[in-house]
């Protein structure tokens, strides 16, 4: 489901609160509700929380810094073995040649990266093949490839595991979606007509303060002349790759108190685990326990059949329900388990329950606790 | 595993699909169980299953086929995956040499985790892409003979030899089972085997016990 379109017409004094007076408190907390890519970056701890009275400039500065870090990583880790034409660096050809056996040589690293790339491509070529329009475009494939490659090079002990590509895809998608959405809004000739009654440049208003707060925010987020200039534009097509990497890294490492997704790909027990089971198996077991409480007959039936929870939960957990829901539904529900660790607002809860009956069914009730926090470990401290 | 006996089949055989990522395991599975092929298929995450019931020498055999992600060497589910498996279809891609070179690694994994009596068939998949062939049929034939495997080239896309490959595995399993069942029948009592799930592991266990006692 698409996020609600950005309203371009002003409400005619129909609501009790004037749209000109920004409501702090709750409205402030959810000021990026319709800009999922911004909200997720806040929830993942990449951007400062909107409740901590951070200004747009703060957001822009943090954004710019995270992009600088990614750019540095890319310069450092993606290898171009060909010596520079300008002769600025003269490689030691006894080490840096394509036949070199030295694993640390530029060519050695280049070939290792190429191996990794081949493995990643094996999955990327099969990523949402039915959505060919976006995920299968060369531009998108290139971004996904570089992000996964860099993340794996940064985390050599974890490396690339099948499924990581499907965790990354929705992150890039929300960025893409918002950027597209914003550009449509900006290019629409009459997007501001109603507000200022002129056909002139929409952004040449007498005062920005006259605008709807939501639109104000969007204008300031995408202004190339704000703090950090172009690098600080929060929704920027140019830096989608940088932003998606930061989101993926946060999701994998479990920043901001959420579950570390990387652990679900690890064969060894998590630090501090009492069960000495791999995390994904531990979480599967917790899920079975949850099921036994909610639907004991189904639980005992499955146990009797010899169905171990990881037969199905492995996939649920590794790609966060990416295979159980369509991409559009996944953005609303699936990623909420992990990313939206803030409480759901009532509106979207109703929304979710009506768009798929699963949450109102007794079976669905057992994934309900996940809505607020996917940390099964928190729900069941005994399993931790 | 305490499967409920249903009277729709005489035997239930678990068969695992193994081989590198992207060789076509899932499409072999869908071709065999649903007669479907999907060019735009996704990579398998976790485990998937499908069954098909067919006749083998007059007996109704239910083949329960397990499919998993090709890359899962570090498997969180290795032991469950191989537990009780009586057959394995080891797939490589005839257009990718490396997937064939890795056959030995998969055989090692089978030796480490599966029952020693498991029936193994090697399948060189994507035979429809003959113009891109990177693994000569003779190379595979040699390896199969050396390792004592059955071997066929298959094409899930063209529905070529897929049926044949599974039929061969199931027949081989059936022969082993019926030979062992006969021996076990002589040794233990004469309880009917009809409608009971049998797996090689249990039977070979019984056999060992018998050998042990008779020695």
XYZ file of C-alpha atoms in Angstrom:
599
model
C 0.000 0.000 0.000
C 1.293 3.434 -0.839
C 1.719 5.972 1.895
C -0.896 8.653 1.927
C -0.129 11.252 -0.695
C 1.246 14.483 0.568
C -1.692 16.788 0.886
C -1.313 19.761 -1.347
C -4.534 21.472 -0.445
C -5.073 23.156 2.837
C -7.862 21.940 5.031
C -10.508 24.671 5.165
C -10.554 25.300 8.859
C -12.323 21.999 9.244
C -10.015 20.662 11.889
C -9.828 22.020 15.368
C -6.116 22.575 15.230
C -5.015 25.151 12.762
C -2.604 23.716 10.223
C -0.429 26.785 10.614
C 0.384 26.016 14.191
C 2.546 22.974 14.352
C 1.423 20.682 17.112
C 4.316 19.510 19.186
C 3.889 16.352 21.252
C 2.401 13.431 19.381
C 2.141 15.076 16.000
C 5.762 16.034 16.343
C 6.746 12.451 17.076
C 5.134 11.300 13.928
C 5.998 14.173 11.719
C 7.633 11.837 9.203
C 4.856 9.309 9.309
C 4.285 9.557 5.589
C 7.961 9.680 4.788
C 8.701 6.124 5.725
C 12.328 6.325 4.709
C 12.918 9.173 7.167
C 10.891 7.540 9.929
C 12.760 4.252 9.547
C 16.094 6.021 9.694
C 14.993 7.597 12.950
C 13.756 4.284 14.312
C 16.957 2.547 13.327
C 18.917 5.173 15.197
C 20.629 6.656 12.156
C 18.909 10.015 12.475
C 18.246 11.607 15.848
C 14.836 10.939 17.271
C 12.299 13.543 16.301
C 11.120 13.765 19.890
C 14.495 14.953 21.085
C 13.737 18.379 19.664
C 16.284 17.935 16.936
C 16.148 20.572 14.290
C 16.108 19.957 10.582
C 19.704 21.144 10.555
C 20.636 18.440 13.044
C 19.049 15.831 10.819
C 20.897 17.205 7.839
C 24.245 17.195 9.572
C 23.859 13.620 10.813
C 22.753 12.575 7.344
C 25.787 14.154 5.748
C 28.130 12.484 8.232
C 26.691 9.030 7.661
C 27.072 9.510 3.922
C 30.677 10.589 4.317
C 31.384 7.414 6.248
C 29.895 5.258 3.518
C 31.777 7.094 0.803
C 34.999 6.526 2.759
C 34.221 2.843 3.072
C 33.599 2.571 -0.623
C 36.871 4.279 -1.462
C 38.765 2.050 0.910
C 37.211 -1.355 0.219
C 36.085 -1.449 -3.393
C 39.180 -2.282 -5.331
C 40.180 -1.041 -8.725
C 43.361 -2.957 -9.465
C 44.256 -0.992 -12.546
C 47.022 1.524 -11.868
C 45.917 5.101 -12.175
C 46.599 6.691 -15.551
C 48.095 9.805 -14.057
C 50.807 7.725 -12.392
C 50.004 9.211 -9.001
C 50.480 5.839 -7.378
C 53.128 3.550 -8.713
C 52.282 0.011 -7.598
C 54.976 -2.486 -6.763
C 54.470 -4.786 -9.724
C 56.202 -7.683 -8.029
C 53.268 -7.819 -5.608
C 50.479 -6.100 -7.465
C 50.043 -8.131 -10.590
C 47.150 -10.344 -11.642
C 49.157 -13.530 -11.083
C 50.294 -12.553 -7.612
C 49.765 -15.207 -4.950
C 49.877 -12.610 -2.211
C 46.359 -12.432 -0.744
C 46.884 -8.838 0.340
C 47.875 -7.604 -3.074
C 45.436 -5.332 -4.858
C 44.744 -8.056 -7.384
C 44.329 -10.669 -4.660
C 41.693 -8.497 -3.007
C 40.133 -7.772 -6.375
C 39.664 -11.459 -7.147
C 38.286 -12.170 -3.667
C 35.765 -9.385 -4.088
C 34.843 -10.764 -7.503
C 34.097 -14.157 -5.924
C 31.880 -12.521 -3.333
C 30.194 -10.495 -6.033
C 29.396 -13.635 -7.996
C 27.724 -15.133 -4.948
C 25.710 -11.979 -4.281
C 24.680 -11.705 -7.942
C 23.374 -15.241 -7.842
C 20.680 -13.965 -5.484
C 20.265 -10.432 -6.809
C 19.327 -11.775 -10.219
C 16.464 -13.582 -8.478
C 15.385 -10.702 -6.244
C 11.725 -9.800 -6.702
C 11.836 -10.944 -10.312
C 8.155 -10.054 -10.646
C 8.923 -6.470 -9.708
C 11.362 -6.357 -12.600
C 10.673 -2.716 -13.116
C 12.736 -1.531 -10.187
C 14.773 -4.221 -8.426
C 15.998 -5.696 -11.673
C 17.156 -2.405 -13.183
C 20.933 -2.125 -13.600
C 21.031 0.947 -11.357
C 19.276 -0.769 -8.477
C 21.230 -4.003 -8.900
C 24.457 -2.011 -8.787
C 23.521 -0.280 -5.544
C 22.378 -3.495 -3.902
C 25.546 -5.272 -5.028
C 27.889 -2.607 -3.662
C 26.022 -2.343 -0.373
C 26.072 -6.089 0.259
C 29.656 -6.384 -0.869
C 30.806 -3.598 1.445
C 28.812 -4.865 4.379
C 30.333 -8.333 3.975
C 33.840 -6.914 3.632
C 33.228 -4.967 6.816
C 31.920 -8.089 8.563
C 34.121 -10.879 7.257
C 33.145 -13.263 10.044
C 29.543 -13.101 8.984
C 30.028 -12.788 5.251
C 27.188 -12.992 2.787
C 24.265 -15.278 3.582
C 21.281 -15.916 1.388
C 18.362 -13.818 2.534
C 20.395 -10.712 3.360
C 19.546 -9.398 -0.089
C 15.863 -9.548 0.767
C 16.380 -7.670 4.002
C 18.152 -4.911 2.137
C 15.679 -4.592 -0.734
C 12.768 -3.012 1.183
C 15.147 -0.475 2.731
C 16.321 0.753 -0.638
C 12.755 0.613 -1.844
C 11.366 2.996 0.773
C 14.108 5.480 -0.079
C 13.371 5.144 -3.771
C 9.662 5.484 -3.138
C 9.975 8.657 -1.105
C 12.449 10.243 -3.513
C 10.133 9.524 -6.438
C 7.189 10.803 -4.518
C 8.967 13.977 -3.602
C 10.139 14.661 -7.137
C 6.588 14.285 -8.393
C 5.455 16.724 -5.776
C 8.140 19.217 -6.655
C 7.601 18.925 -10.386
C 3.881 19.234 -10.189
C 3.156 22.751 -11.550
C 0.095 23.269 -9.414
C 1.293 21.676 -6.237
C 1.342 25.002 -4.463
C -1.155 26.899 -6.528
C -3.880 26.584 -3.974
C -1.746 27.943 -1.224
C -0.360 31.071 -2.752
C -2.687 31.557 -5.677
C 0.140 32.275 -8.072
C 1.700 30.300 -10.891
C 5.198 31.290 -9.907
C 7.848 29.113 -8.383
C 6.219 27.174 -5.625
C 9.051 27.703 -3.198
C 9.238 31.463 -3.582
C 6.794 32.183 -0.846
C 6.695 35.274 1.246
C 7.363 33.165 4.252
C 7.905 29.487 4.694
C 5.957 29.669 7.917
C 2.763 30.158 5.981
C 2.908 26.611 4.703
C 1.431 23.479 6.121
C 3.999 22.148 8.620
C 4.309 18.910 6.748
C 5.151 20.691 3.527
C 7.492 23.023 5.397
C 9.371 20.022 6.648
C 9.618 18.491 3.218
C 10.851 21.700 1.705
C 13.541 22.062 4.339
C 14.553 18.423 4.094
C 15.156 18.730 0.373
C 16.670 22.179 0.173
C 20.099 22.074 -1.437
C 21.058 25.297 0.329
C 20.441 24.158 3.888
C 23.018 22.838 6.319
C 25.696 20.701 4.603
C 24.346 21.701 1.199
C 23.621 18.909 -1.222
C 25.108 16.290 1.064
C 22.531 17.222 3.679
C 19.445 16.753 1.532
C 17.683 14.105 3.517
C 15.767 12.571 0.661
C 18.241 12.517 -2.154
C 18.357 10.275 -5.166
C 22.105 10.749 -5.329
C 22.665 9.274 -1.876
C 20.094 6.508 -1.745
C 22.870 3.949 -1.805
C 24.633 5.615 1.124
C 21.445 5.831 3.135
C 20.376 2.267 2.379
C 23.773 1.023 3.551
C 23.403 2.813 6.869
C 19.923 1.415 7.354
C 21.046 -2.099 6.459
C 24.037 -1.870 8.765
C 21.821 -0.715 11.635
C 19.296 -3.458 10.981
C 21.981 -6.127 10.854
C 23.793 -4.970 13.956
C 20.603 -4.409 15.932
C 21.191 -0.764 16.655
C 18.760 1.134 18.798
C 17.761 -1.779 20.968
C 16.212 -3.968 18.294
C 17.197 -7.517 17.423
C 20.412 -7.949 15.511
C 19.354 -9.486 12.237
C 22.896 -10.650 11.518
C 22.552 -13.058 14.420
C 19.825 -14.926 12.602
C 22.398 -15.873 9.996
C 24.981 -17.004 12.505
C 25.616 -20.664 13.303
C 27.038 -19.959 16.750
C 25.144 -18.963 19.896
C 24.747 -15.298 20.684
C 26.849 -13.729 23.392
C 25.111 -14.214 26.715
C 22.777 -16.935 25.472
C 21.946 -19.590 28.059
C 20.725 -22.137 25.563
C 23.947 -22.436 23.530
C 21.755 -22.678 20.451
C 22.222 -20.620 17.293
C 20.066 -17.488 17.695
C 17.717 -18.424 14.863
C 17.013 -21.793 16.477
C 16.603 -20.172 19.878
C 14.077 -17.721 18.469
C 12.271 -20.540 16.668
C 11.971 -22.408 19.939
C 10.592 -19.291 21.613
C 8.054 -19.021 18.837
C 6.919 -22.589 19.483
C 6.561 -21.800 23.145
C 4.455 -18.794 22.225
C 2.345 -20.993 19.999
C 1.845 -23.519 22.772
C 0.324 -20.768 24.902
C -1.932 -19.404 22.209
C -2.961 -22.551 20.356
C -1.878 -25.618 22.248
C -3.697 -28.050 19.943
C -1.888 -26.755 16.870
C 1.354 -26.829 18.793
C 0.949 -30.435 19.883
C -0.182 -31.450 16.420
C 2.991 -30.026 14.901
C 5.146 -31.613 17.568
C 3.465 -34.944 16.966
C 4.207 -34.671 13.247
C 7.823 -34.000 14.060
C 7.712 -30.513 12.591
C 10.488 -28.480 14.157
C 9.775 -24.751 14.401
C 12.840 -23.779 12.390
C 11.398 -25.543 9.316
C 9.194 -22.535 8.831
C 10.545 -19.932 11.265
C 13.994 -19.868 9.689
C 12.536 -18.133 6.686
C 10.203 -15.899 8.684
C 13.047 -14.643 10.793
C 15.796 -14.354 8.214
C 13.869 -12.235 5.758
C 11.406 -10.760 8.261
C 8.330 -12.234 6.602
C 9.463 -11.036 3.190
C 8.245 -14.274 1.647
C 4.973 -14.354 3.519
C 3.709 -10.954 2.424
C 3.826 -8.926 -0.743
C 6.353 -6.105 -0.759
C 3.642 -3.488 -0.242
C 2.197 -5.307 2.774
C 5.664 -6.020 4.047
C 6.393 -2.326 4.290
C 3.401 -1.890 6.544
C 3.681 -4.974 8.674
C 6.739 -7.085 8.162
C 9.384 -4.520 8.783
C 7.372 -3.078 11.626
C 8.366 -6.013 13.781
C 11.912 -4.950 13.688
C 12.201 -1.402 12.557
C 9.197 0.322 13.986
C 10.065 -0.504 17.527
C 8.092 2.499 18.577
C 4.490 1.756 19.422
C 2.090 1.498 16.562
C -0.382 4.254 16.320
C -3.982 3.176 16.454
C -4.663 4.172 12.883
C -2.128 1.939 11.264
C -3.034 -0.925 13.528
C -6.582 -0.879 12.239
C -5.225 -0.514 8.786
C -3.084 -3.604 9.143
C -5.816 -5.686 10.692
C -8.224 -4.892 7.914
C -5.834 -5.358 5.042
C -5.031 -8.859 6.195
C -7.323 -10.790 8.416
C -4.388 -12.617 9.914
C -3.995 -10.288 12.840
C -7.588 -10.586 13.903
C -7.587 -14.377 13.651
C -6.576 -16.485 16.650
C -3.545 -17.793 14.691
C -2.501 -14.291 13.931
C -2.721 -13.364 17.547
C 0.438 -15.200 18.227
C 2.534 -12.887 16.146
C 0.778 -9.923 17.667
C 3.275 -9.457 20.493
C 5.873 -8.973 17.780
C 4.157 -5.832 16.684
C 5.673 -3.829 19.440
C 8.997 -5.484 19.564
C 10.337 -8.411 17.684
C 12.570 -9.289 20.590
C 11.255 -12.631 21.580
C 14.065 -12.543 24.033
C 12.425 -9.679 25.795
C 9.062 -11.369 25.825
C 10.626 -14.507 27.185
C 13.610 -13.582 29.276
C 13.943 -17.232 30.263
C 14.884 -18.092 26.716
C 17.586 -15.503 26.627
C 9.201 -39.150 13.626
C 5.768 -40.344 14.461
C 3.978 -39.822 11.159
C 0.380 -40.869 11.357
C -0.100 -43.868 9.161
C -2.503 -43.001 6.425
C -3.567 -45.748 4.155
C -2.987 -43.854 0.989
C 0.538 -45.122 0.634
C 2.662 -48.143 1.398
C 5.913 -46.292 1.876
C 7.045 -42.797 2.686
C 10.522 -41.944 1.446
C 12.305 -38.744 2.356
C 14.578 -37.407 -0.357
C 16.811 -34.343 -0.022
C 17.845 -31.987 -2.796
C 21.382 -30.692 -2.489
C 23.822 -28.759 -4.635
C 25.137 -25.232 -5.090
C 22.961 -22.151 -5.170
C 21.259 -21.496 -8.499
C 21.625 -24.956 -10.042
C 17.849 -25.381 -10.232
C 16.945 -27.491 -7.214
C 13.650 -25.718 -6.552
C 12.590 -25.964 -10.174
C 13.394 -29.675 -10.236
C 11.181 -29.981 -7.184
C 8.301 -28.038 -8.726
C 8.657 -29.876 -12.030
C 8.461 -33.240 -10.301
C 5.728 -32.474 -7.783
C 3.527 -29.981 -9.644
C 4.788 -30.171 -13.224
C 5.605 -26.474 -13.062
C 8.643 -24.462 -14.011
C 9.268 -20.824 -13.165
C 11.957 -18.875 -14.986
C 11.652 -16.046 -12.492
C 12.057 -18.023 -9.323
C 13.503 -16.624 -6.108
C 16.336 -18.129 -4.136
C 15.217 -20.558 -1.470
C 15.440 -19.317 2.093
C 15.264 -21.910 4.857
C 13.578 -25.195 3.958
C 10.775 -26.070 1.597
C 8.941 -29.334 1.103
C 6.692 -30.987 -1.418
C 5.361 -34.493 -1.859
C 4.181 -36.641 -4.685
C 2.696 -40.083 -4.522
C 3.509 -42.555 -7.260
C 3.665 -46.256 -8.026
C 6.890 -48.194 -7.709
C 6.693 -51.869 -8.626
C 3.054 -52.014 -7.720
C 3.481 -50.253 -4.384
C 2.215 -46.802 -3.577
C 5.164 -44.676 -2.592
C 4.921 -41.188 -1.223
C 8.054 -39.190 -1.990
C 8.616 -36.380 0.481
C 11.179 -34.038 -1.015
C 13.112 -31.472 0.967
C 14.666 -28.455 -0.651
C 16.946 -25.892 0.957
C 19.147 -22.908 0.181
C 22.195 -24.024 -1.769
C 24.489 -21.752 0.141
C 23.580 -23.150 3.540
C 26.852 -24.850 4.341
C 26.831 -23.461 7.835
C 23.285 -24.758 8.225
C 21.354 -24.165 11.330
C 19.240 -27.124 10.326
C 21.723 -29.601 8.916
C 20.922 -32.498 11.187
C 17.164 -32.144 10.780
C 17.572 -31.828 7.039
C 19.357 -35.134 6.600
C 17.628 -36.994 9.421
C 15.693 -39.937 8.041
C 16.558 -39.163 4.418
C 16.799 -42.306 2.315
C 17.632 -40.629 -0.967
C 19.515 -37.581 -2.226
C 19.468 -35.831 -5.563
C 22.780 -34.004 -5.891
C 22.348 -31.322 -8.517
C 24.918 -29.313 -10.448
C 24.545 -26.937 -13.387
C 26.114 -28.162 -16.643
C 26.845 -24.556 -17.600
C 28.800 -23.783 -14.411
C 31.943 -25.760 -13.851
C 32.248 -24.734 -10.224
C 28.937 -26.294 -9.301
C 30.286 -29.590 -10.635
C 33.621 -29.181 -8.847
C 31.660 -28.746 -5.622
C 29.944 -32.121 -6.013
C 32.726 -33.654 -3.935
C 32.037 -31.219 -1.103
C 28.382 -32.174 -1.130
C 29.290 -35.855 -1.064
C 31.447 -35.168 1.963
C 28.527 -33.427 3.641
C 26.310 -36.422 2.915
C 28.909 -38.742 4.401
C 29.093 -36.569 7.513
C 25.389 -36.091 8.112
C 23.273 -38.607 6.246
C 22.725 -42.303 6.734
C 25.454 -44.350 5.105
C 22.896 -46.327 3.068
C 21.430 -43.237 1.444
C 20.783 -43.611 -2.291
C 22.488 -40.840 -4.254
C 21.704 -39.686 -7.761
C 23.795 -36.962 -9.389
C 21.904 -34.735 -11.808
C 23.535 -32.400 -14.339
C 20.712 -29.901 -14.675
C 19.975 -27.292 -17.376
C 20.737 -29.736 -20.218
C 18.627 -27.470 -22.420
C 21.514 -24.981 -22.320
C 23.787 -27.282 -24.267
C 25.346 -24.373 -26.155
C 26.646 -23.020 -22.823
C 27.884 -26.357 -21.571
C 30.926 -26.203 -19.280
C 30.807 -29.757 -17.926
C 31.164 -32.579 -20.492
C 28.825 -35.486 -19.861
C 31.815 -37.843 -19.885
C 33.462 -36.033 -16.963
C 30.321 -36.453 -14.913
C 29.931 -40.076 -15.948
C 33.494 -40.774 -14.805
C 32.940 -39.114 -11.463
C 29.668 -40.962 -10.954
C 31.347 -44.301 -11.599
C 34.227 -43.449 -9.317
C 31.916 -42.391 -6.480
C 29.329 -45.097 -7.096
C 26.472 -42.712 -7.908
C 23.704 -42.919 -10.457
C 23.875 -40.117 -12.977
C 21.539 -38.383 -15.396
C 21.476 -35.062 -17.173
C 18.201 -33.272 -16.582
C 16.295 -30.197 -17.646
C 13.632 -28.904 -15.318
C 12.693 -26.387 -18.012
C 12.062 -29.016 -20.689
C 10.814 -31.608 -18.201
C 13.631 -33.850 -19.391
C 14.708 -36.757 -17.175
C 13.329 -35.217 -13.978
C 10.711 -37.904 -13.618
C 13.278 -40.484 -14.583
C 15.763 -39.275 -11.959
C 13.264 -39.546 -9.112
C 11.880 -42.844 -10.389
C 15.398 -44.263 -10.392
C 16.088 -43.078 -6.846
C 12.762 -44.380 -5.572
C 13.245 -47.742 -7.281
C 16.735 -48.091 -5.819
C 15.432 -47.241 -2.366
C 12.559 -49.639 -2.787
C 14.924 -52.453 -3.728
C 17.162 -51.818 -0.752
C 14.176 -51.565 1.562
C 12.500 -54.692 0.334
C 15.730 -56.664 0.558
C 16.259 -55.431 4.098
C 12.626 -55.836 4.992
C 12.867 -59.445 3.945
C 15.938 -59.980 6.077
C 14.394 -58.141 8.983
C 11.196 -60.099 8.621
C 13.087 -63.330 8.959
C 14.962 -62.053 11.960
C 12.310 -60.264 13.944
C 8.719 -61.436 14.002
C 6.314 -61.492 11.117
C 4.527 -58.246 11.775
C 3.150 -56.878 8.553
C 5.002 -53.984 7.042
C 2.059 -52.856 5.022
C 1.247 -49.238 5.575
C 4.136 -48.582 7.859
C 6.741 -45.916 7.359
C 10.127 -47.425 6.965
C 13.395 -45.709 6.767
C 16.784 -47.080 6.081
C 18.227 -45.820 9.321
C 15.868 -47.840 11.495
C 16.184 -50.922 9.399
C 19.921 -50.832 9.312
C 19.777 -50.393 13.060
C 17.744 -53.572 13.317
C 20.147 -55.323 11.036
C 23.080 -54.364 13.175
C 21.342 -55.635 16.257
C 20.673 -58.919 14.582
C 24.269 -59.259 13.493
C 25.354 -58.440 16.943
C 23.146 -61.072 18.556
C 23.923 -63.781 16.065
C 27.663 -63.309 16.438
